[in-house]
mmCIF file of C-alpha atoms in Angstrom:
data_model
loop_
_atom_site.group_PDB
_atom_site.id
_atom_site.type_symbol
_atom_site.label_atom_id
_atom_site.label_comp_id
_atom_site.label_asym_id
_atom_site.label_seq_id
_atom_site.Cartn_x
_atom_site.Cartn_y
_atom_site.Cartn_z
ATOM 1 C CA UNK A 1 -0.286 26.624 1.901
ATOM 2 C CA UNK A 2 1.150 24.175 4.072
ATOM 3 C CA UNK A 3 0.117 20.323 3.262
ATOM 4 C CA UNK A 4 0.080 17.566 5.355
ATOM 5 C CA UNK A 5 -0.271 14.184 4.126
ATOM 6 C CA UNK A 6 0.467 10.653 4.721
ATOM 7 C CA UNK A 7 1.536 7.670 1.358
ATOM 8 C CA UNK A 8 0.547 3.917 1.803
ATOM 9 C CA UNK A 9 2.534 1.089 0.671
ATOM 10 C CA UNK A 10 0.900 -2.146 -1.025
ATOM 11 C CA UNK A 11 3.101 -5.237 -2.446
ATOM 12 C CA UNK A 12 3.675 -4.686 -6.114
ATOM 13 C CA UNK A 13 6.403 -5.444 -8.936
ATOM 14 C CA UNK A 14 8.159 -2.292 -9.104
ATOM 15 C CA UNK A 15 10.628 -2.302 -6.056
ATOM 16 C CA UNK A 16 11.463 -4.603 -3.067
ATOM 17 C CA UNK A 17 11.733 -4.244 0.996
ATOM 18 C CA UNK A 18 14.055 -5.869 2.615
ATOM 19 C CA UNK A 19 13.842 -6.546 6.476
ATOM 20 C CA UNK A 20 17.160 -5.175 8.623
ATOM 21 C CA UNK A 21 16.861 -7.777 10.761
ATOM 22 C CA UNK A 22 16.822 -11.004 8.465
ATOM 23 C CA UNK A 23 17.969 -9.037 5.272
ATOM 24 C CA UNK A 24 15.101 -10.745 3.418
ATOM 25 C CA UNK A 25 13.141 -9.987 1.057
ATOM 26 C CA UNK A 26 9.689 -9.264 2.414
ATOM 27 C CA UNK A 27 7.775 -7.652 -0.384
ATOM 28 C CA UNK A 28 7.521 -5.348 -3.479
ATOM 29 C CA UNK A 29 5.624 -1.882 -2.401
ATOM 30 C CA UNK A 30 3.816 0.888 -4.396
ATOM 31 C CA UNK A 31 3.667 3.744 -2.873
ATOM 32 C CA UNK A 32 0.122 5.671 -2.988
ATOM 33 C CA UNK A 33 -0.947 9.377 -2.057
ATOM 34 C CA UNK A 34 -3.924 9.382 0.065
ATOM 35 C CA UNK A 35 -5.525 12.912 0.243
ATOM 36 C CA UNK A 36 -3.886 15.993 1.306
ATOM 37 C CA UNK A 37 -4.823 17.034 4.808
ATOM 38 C CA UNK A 38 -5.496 20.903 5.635
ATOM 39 C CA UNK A 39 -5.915 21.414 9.378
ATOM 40 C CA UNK A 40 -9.603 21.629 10.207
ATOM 41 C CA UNK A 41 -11.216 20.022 7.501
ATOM 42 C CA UNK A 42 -12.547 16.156 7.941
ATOM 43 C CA UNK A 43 -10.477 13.075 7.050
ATOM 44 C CA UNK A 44 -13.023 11.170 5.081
ATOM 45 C CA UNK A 45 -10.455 8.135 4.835
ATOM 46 C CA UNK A 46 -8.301 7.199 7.557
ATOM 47 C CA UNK A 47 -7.666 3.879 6.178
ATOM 48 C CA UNK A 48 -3.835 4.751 5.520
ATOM 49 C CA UNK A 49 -0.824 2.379 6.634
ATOM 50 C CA UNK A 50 2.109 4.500 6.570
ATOM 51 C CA UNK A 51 5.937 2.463 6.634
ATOM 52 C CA UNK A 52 8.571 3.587 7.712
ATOM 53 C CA UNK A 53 11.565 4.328 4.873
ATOM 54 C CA UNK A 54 15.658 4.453 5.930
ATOM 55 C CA UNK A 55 18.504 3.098 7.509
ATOM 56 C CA UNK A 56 18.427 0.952 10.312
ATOM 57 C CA UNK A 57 14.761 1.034 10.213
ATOM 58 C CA UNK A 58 13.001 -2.104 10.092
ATOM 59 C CA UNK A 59 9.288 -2.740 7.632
ATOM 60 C CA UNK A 60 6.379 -4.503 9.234
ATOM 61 C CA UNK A 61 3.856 -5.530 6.722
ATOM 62 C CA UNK A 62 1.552 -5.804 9.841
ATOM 63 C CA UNK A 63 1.399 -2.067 9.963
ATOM 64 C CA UNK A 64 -1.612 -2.127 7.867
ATOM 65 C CA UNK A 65 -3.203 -3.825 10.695
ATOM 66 C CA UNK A 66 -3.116 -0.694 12.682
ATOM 67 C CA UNK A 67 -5.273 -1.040 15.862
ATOM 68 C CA UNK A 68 -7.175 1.984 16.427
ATOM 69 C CA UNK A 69 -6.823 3.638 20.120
ATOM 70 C CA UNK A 70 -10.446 4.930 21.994
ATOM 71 C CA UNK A 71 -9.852 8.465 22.941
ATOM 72 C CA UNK A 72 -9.328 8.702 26.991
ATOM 73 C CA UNK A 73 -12.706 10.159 28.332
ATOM 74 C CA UNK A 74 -11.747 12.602 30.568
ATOM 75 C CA UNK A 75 -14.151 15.272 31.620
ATOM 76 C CA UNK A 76 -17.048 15.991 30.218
ATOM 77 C CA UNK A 77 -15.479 17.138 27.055
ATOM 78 C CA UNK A 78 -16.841 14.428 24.506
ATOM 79 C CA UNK A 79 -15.000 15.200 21.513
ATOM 80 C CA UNK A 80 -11.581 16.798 22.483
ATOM 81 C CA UNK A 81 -10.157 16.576 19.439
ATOM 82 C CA UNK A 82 -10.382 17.246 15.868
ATOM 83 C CA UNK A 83 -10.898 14.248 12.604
ATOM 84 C CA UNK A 84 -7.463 15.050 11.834
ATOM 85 C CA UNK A 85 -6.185 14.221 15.079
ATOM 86 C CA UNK A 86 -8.361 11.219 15.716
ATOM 87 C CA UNK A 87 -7.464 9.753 12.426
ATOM 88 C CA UNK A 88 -3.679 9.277 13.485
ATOM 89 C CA UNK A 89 -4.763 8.023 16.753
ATOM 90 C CA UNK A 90 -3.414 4.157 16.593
ATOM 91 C CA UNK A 91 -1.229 1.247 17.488
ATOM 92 C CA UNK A 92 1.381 0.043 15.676
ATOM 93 C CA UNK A 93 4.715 -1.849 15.703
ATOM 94 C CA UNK A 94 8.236 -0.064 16.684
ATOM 95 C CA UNK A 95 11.465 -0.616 17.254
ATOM 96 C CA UNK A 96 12.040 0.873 20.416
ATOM 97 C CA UNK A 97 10.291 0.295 23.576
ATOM 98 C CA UNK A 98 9.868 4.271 24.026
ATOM 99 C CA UNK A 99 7.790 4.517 21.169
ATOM 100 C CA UNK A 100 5.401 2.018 22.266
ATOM 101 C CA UNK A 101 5.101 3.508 25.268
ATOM 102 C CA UNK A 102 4.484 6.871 24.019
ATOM 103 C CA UNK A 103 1.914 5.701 21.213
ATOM 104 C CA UNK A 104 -0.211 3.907 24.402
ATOM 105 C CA UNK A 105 -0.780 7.518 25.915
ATOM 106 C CA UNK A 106 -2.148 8.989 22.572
ATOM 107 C CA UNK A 107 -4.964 11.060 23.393
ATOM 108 C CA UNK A 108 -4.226 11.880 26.930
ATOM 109 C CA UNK A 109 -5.572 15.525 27.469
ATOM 110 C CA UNK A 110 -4.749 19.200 29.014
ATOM 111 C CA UNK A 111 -7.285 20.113 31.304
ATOM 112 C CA UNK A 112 -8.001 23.267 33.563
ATOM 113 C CA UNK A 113 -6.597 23.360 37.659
ATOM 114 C CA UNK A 114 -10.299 23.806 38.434
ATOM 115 C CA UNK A 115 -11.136 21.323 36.375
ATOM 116 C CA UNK A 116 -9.028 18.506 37.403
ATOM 117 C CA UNK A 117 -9.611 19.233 41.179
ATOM 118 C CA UNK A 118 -13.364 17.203 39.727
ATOM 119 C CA UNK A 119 -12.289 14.507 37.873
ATOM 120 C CA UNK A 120 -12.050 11.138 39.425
ATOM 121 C CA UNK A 121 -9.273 9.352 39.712
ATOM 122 C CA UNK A 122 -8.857 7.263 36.618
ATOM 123 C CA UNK A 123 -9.882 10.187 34.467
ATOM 124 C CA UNK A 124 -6.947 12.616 36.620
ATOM 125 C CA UNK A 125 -4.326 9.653 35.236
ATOM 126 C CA UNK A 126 -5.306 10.547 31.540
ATOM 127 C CA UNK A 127 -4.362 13.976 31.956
ATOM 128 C CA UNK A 128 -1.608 15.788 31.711
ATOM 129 C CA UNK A 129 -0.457 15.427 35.482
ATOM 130 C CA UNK A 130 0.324 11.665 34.776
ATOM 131 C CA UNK A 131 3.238 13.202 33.002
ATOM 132 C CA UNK A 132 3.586 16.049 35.122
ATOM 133 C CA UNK A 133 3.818 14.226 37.980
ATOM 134 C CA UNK A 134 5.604 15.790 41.628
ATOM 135 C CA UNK A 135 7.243 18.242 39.625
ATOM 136 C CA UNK A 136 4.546 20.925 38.717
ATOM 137 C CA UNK A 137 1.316 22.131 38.595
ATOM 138 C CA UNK A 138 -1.761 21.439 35.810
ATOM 139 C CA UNK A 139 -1.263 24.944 35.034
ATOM 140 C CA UNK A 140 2.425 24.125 33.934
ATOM 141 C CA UNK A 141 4.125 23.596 30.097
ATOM 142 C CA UNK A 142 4.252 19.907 29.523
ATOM 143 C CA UNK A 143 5.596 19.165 26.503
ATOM 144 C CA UNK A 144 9.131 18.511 28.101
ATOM 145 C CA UNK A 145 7.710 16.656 31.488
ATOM 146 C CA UNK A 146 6.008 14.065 28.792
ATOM 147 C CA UNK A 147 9.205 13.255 27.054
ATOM 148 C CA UNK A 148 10.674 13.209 30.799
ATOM 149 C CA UNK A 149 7.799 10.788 31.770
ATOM 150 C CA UNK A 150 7.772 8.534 28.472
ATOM 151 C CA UNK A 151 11.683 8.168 28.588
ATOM 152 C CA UNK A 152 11.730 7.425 32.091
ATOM 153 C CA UNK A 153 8.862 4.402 31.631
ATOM 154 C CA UNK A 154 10.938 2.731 29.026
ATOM 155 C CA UNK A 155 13.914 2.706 31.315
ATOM 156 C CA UNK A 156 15.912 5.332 29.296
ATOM 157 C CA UNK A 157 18.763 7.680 31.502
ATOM 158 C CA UNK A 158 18.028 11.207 30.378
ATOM 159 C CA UNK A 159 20.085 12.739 33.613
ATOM 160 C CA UNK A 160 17.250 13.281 35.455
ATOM 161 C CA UNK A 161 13.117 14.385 34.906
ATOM 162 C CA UNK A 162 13.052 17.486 32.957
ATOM 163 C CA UNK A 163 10.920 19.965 32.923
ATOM 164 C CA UNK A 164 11.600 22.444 29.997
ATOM 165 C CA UNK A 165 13.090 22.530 26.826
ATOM 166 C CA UNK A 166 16.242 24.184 27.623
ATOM 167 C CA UNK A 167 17.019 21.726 29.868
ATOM 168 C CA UNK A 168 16.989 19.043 27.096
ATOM 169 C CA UNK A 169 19.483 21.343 25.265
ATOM 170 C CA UNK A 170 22.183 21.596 27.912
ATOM 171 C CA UNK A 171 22.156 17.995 28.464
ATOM 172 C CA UNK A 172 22.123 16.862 25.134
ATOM 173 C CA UNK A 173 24.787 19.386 24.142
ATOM 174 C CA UNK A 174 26.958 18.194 27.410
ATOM 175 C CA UNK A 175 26.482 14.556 26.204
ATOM 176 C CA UNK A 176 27.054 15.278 22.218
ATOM 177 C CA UNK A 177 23.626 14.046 21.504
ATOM 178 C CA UNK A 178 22.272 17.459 20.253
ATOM 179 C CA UNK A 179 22.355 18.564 16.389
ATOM 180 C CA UNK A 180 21.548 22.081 15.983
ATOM 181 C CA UNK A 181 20.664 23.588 12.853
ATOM 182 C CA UNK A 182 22.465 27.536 12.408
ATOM 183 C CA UNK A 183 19.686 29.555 13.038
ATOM 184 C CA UNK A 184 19.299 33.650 13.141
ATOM 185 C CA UNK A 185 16.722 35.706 14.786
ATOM 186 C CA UNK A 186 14.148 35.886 12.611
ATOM 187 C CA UNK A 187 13.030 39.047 11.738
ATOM 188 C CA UNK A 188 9.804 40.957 9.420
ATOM 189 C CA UNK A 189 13.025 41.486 7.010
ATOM 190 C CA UNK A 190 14.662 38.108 7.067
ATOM 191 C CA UNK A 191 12.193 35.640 7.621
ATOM 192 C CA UNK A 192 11.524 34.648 4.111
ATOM 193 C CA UNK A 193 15.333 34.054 3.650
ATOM 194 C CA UNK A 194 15.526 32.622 6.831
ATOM 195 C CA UNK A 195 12.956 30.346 6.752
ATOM 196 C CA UNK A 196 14.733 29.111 3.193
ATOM 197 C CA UNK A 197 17.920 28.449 4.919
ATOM 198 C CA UNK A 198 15.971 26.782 7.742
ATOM 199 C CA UNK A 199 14.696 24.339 5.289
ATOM 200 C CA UNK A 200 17.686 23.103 3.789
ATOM 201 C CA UNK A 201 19.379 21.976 6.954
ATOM 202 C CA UNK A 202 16.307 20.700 7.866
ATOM 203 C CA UNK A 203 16.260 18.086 5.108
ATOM 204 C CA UNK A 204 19.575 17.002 5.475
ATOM 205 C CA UNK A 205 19.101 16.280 9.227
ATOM 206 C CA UNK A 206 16.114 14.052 7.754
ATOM 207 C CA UNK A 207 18.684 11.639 6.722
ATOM 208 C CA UNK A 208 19.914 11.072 10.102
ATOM 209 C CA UNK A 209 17.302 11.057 12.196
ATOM 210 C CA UNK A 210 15.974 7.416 13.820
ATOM 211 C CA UNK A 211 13.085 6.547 15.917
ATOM 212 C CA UNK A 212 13.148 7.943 19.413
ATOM 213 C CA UNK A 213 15.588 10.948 18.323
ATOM 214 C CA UNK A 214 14.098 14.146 20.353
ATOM 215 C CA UNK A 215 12.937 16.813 17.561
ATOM 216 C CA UNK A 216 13.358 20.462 19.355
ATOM 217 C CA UNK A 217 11.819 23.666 18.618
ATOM 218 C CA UNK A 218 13.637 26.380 20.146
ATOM 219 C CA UNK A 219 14.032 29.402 18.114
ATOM 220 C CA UNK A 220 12.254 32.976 16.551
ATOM 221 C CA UNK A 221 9.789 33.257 13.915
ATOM 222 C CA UNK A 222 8.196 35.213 12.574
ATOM 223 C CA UNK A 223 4.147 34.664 11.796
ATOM 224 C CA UNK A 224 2.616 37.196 8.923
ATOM 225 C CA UNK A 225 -0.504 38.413 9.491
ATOM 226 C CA UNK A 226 -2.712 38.803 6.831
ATOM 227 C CA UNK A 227 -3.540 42.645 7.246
ATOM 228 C CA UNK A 228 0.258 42.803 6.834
ATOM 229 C CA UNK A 229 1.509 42.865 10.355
ATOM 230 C CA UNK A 230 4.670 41.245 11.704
ATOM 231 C CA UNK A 231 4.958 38.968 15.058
ATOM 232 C CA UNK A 232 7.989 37.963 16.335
ATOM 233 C CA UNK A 233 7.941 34.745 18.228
ATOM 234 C CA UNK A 234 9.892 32.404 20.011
ATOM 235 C CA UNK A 235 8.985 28.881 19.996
ATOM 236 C CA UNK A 236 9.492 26.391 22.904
ATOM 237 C CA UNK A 237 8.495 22.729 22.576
ATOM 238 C CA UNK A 238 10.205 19.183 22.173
ATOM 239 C CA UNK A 239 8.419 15.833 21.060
ATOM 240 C CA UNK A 240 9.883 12.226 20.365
ATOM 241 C CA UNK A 241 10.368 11.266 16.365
ATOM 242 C CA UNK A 242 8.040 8.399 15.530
ATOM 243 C CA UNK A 243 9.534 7.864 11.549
ATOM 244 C CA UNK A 244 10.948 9.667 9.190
ATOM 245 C CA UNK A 245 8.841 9.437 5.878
ATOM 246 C CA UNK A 246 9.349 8.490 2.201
ATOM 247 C CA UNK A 247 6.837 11.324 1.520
ATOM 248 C CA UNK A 248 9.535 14.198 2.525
ATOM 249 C CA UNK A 249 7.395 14.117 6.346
ATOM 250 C CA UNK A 250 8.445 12.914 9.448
ATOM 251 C CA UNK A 251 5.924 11.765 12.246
ATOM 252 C CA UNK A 252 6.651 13.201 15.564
ATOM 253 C CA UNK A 253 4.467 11.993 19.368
ATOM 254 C CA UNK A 254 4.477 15.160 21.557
ATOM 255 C CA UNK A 255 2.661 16.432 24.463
ATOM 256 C CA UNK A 256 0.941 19.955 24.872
ATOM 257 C CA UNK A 257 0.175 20.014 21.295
ATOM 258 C CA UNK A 258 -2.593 20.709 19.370
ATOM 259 C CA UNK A 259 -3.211 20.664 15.162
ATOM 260 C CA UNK A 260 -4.185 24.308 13.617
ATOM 261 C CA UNK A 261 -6.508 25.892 11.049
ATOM 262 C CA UNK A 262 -5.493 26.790 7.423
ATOM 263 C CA UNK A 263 -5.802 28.711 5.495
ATOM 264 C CA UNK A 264 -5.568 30.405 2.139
ATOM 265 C CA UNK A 265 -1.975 31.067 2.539
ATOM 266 C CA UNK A 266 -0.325 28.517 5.386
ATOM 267 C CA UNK A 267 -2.178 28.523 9.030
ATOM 268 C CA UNK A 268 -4.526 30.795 10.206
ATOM 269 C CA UNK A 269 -3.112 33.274 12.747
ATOM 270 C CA UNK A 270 -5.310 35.156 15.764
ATOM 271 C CA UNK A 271 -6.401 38.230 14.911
ATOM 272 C CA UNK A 272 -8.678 40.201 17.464
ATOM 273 C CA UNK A 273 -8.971 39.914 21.306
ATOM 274 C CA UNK A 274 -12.086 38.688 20.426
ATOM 275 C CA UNK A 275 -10.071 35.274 18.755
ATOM 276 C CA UNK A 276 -7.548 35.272 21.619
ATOM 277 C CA UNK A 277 -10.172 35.041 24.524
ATOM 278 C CA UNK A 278 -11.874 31.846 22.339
ATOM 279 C CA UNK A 279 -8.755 29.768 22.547
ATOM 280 C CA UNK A 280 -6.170 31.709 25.969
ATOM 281 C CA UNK A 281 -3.949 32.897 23.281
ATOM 282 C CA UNK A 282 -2.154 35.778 22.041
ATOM 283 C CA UNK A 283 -2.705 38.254 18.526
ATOM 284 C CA UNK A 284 -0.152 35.970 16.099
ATOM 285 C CA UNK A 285 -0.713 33.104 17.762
ATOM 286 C CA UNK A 286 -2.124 29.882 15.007
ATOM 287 C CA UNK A 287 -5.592 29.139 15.725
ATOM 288 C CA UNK A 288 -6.205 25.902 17.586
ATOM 289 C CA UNK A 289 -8.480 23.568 16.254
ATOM 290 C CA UNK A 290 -8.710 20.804 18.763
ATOM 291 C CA UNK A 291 -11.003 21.569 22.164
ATOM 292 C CA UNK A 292 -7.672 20.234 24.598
ATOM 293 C CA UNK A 293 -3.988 20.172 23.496
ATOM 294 C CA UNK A 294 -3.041 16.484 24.336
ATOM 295 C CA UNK A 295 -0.273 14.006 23.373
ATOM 296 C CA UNK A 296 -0.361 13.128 19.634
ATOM 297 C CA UNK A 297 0.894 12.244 16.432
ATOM 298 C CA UNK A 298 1.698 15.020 14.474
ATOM 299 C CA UNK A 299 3.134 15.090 10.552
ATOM 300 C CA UNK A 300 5.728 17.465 9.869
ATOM 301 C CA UNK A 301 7.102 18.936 6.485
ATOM 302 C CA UNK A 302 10.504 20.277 6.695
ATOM 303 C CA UNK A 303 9.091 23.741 5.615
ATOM 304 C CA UNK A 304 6.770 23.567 8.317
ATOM 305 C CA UNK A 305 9.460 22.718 10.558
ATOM 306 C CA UNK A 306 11.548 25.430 9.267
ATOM 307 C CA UNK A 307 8.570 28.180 9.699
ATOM 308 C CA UNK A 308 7.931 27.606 13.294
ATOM 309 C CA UNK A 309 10.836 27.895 15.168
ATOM 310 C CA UNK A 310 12.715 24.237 14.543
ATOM 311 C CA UNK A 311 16.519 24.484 16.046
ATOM 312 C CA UNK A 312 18.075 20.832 15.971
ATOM 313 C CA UNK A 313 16.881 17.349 16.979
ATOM 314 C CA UNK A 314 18.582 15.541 19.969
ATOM 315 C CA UNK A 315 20.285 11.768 18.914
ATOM 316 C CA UNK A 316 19.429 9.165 21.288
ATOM 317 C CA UNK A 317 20.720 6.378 19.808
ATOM 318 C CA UNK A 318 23.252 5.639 22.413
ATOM 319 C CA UNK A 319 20.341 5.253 25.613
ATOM 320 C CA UNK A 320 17.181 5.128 23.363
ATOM 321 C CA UNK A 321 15.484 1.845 25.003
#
């Protein structure tokens, strides 16, 4: 089964940090496990202060001063989104301008055409038109119109607002900025294999990845169903690297996303018509836990990356603001 977890760091005698900037020494950390998340189950302790591990990243000891962020009410939804979700909904200190930006629209939510034609206007600017913008529809894909938005606000020059994923690609691969993993359709033969293969690129392209590098998912999978059926997917999506993680995890900030169940044997797939109508999705699809997709931190495994559809990450080094 898939795990997701988070480590804290406290001073200790074991091993020191040393700040980028000043190249001082700022403390001596221990790292700590908190407990393992599995999608849908209640965080009892959110009190966890992840840092940030690599080059060229910098350590703020007032991390563990995180300042929780209240959930946008928009709607009449009350609780939009899952303990999982809320528990990784806070403020902290970055390097980059973009990623303070993007953690200050946590929680902003998906809602319906007919829904947001009722809203007022303060609640309409926590949805996901405030990202959206002149260039679609409430009914449209965001994912790729929030990185747009985000980038733009922190003065970044992505070539223009974009509006899906494949547009990302042909930009970044123009510019030189996009590192694709080799990836083959997956298929109810290969997958296993391919997944495998998947994972190892994966984890080197860990080691190069920075804050405000573009993670990409555009590939096939393939999602087993437990009565033994095969779908073949495609995946679509793009969100903005928040750290990569001294646990093996990076943190990624994306928009249209949404945390899943799990459960015996990695996530929890749709089933029955009956499943799909609950949530607008499709037989294969994972079940979605939280009432609205929305923009928010998500922690990602390099298997997990590797299972879902994960083709590359786009470096931004050179215009990241």
């Amino acid at each position: 089964m898939s795990k997701y977890y988070d480590s804290v760091y406290f001073p200790n005698s074991n091993m020191n940090i040393h700040d980028d900037k000043t190249k001082n020494r700022l403390s001596k950390p221990q790292a700590v496990e908190v407990p393992l998340f599995d999608f849908g189950k209640s965080q009892k302790n959110d009190r966890f202060f992840p840092f940030i591990w690599g080059n060229n990243i910098n350590l703020d000891l007032s991390t563990k001063n995180k300042e929780k962020i209240n959930i946008p009410k928009v709607g009449n939804e009350k609780t939009p989104f899952e303990s999982k979700t809320q528990s990784l909904m806070y403020k902290t200190s970055h390097n980059t301008k973009l990623l303070d930006i993007a953690q200050n629209h946590l929680g902003y939510q998906e809602v319906s055409s007919s829904e947001y034609s009722k809203l007022s206007k303060s609640e309409k600017d926590k949805t996901q038109m405030h990202f959206i913008g002149k260039y679609g529809n409430p009914n449209h894909q965001w994912c790729a119109h929030a990185v747009s938005h985000l980038s733009e606000e922190a003065g970044m020059n992505i070539d223009g607002h974009k509006m899906g994923v494949q547009q990302y690609i042909n930009w970044a691969t123009k510019k030189g900025y996009y590192h694709p993993i080799e990836t083959n359709t997956a298929t109810a033969s290969n997958y296993t294999w391919e997944r495998k293969q998947r994972e190892v690129q994966i984890k080197e392209q860990f080691k190069t990845m920075k804050e405000g590098d573009f993670i990409v998912w555009k590939s096939s999978y393939v999602a087993e169903l437990p009565n033994g059926e095969f779908k073949n997917k495609n995946s679509s999506h793009i969100g903005i690297l928040e750290s990569v993680n001294e646990d093996g995890t990076i943190t990624v900030i994306e928009g249209n996303a949404n945390e899943f169940l799990t459960g015996s044997s990695e996530r929890e797939l749709v089933m029955t018509q009956a499943d799909a109508a609950i949530g607008a999705q499709d037989i294969g699809d994972f079940k979605e836990v939280n009432k609205r997709d929305g923009l928010i931190r998500k922690t990602y495994t390099a298997e997990n990356l590797a299972a879902f559809g994960y083709s590359g990450y786009i470096d931004t080094q050179k215009i990241v603001k």
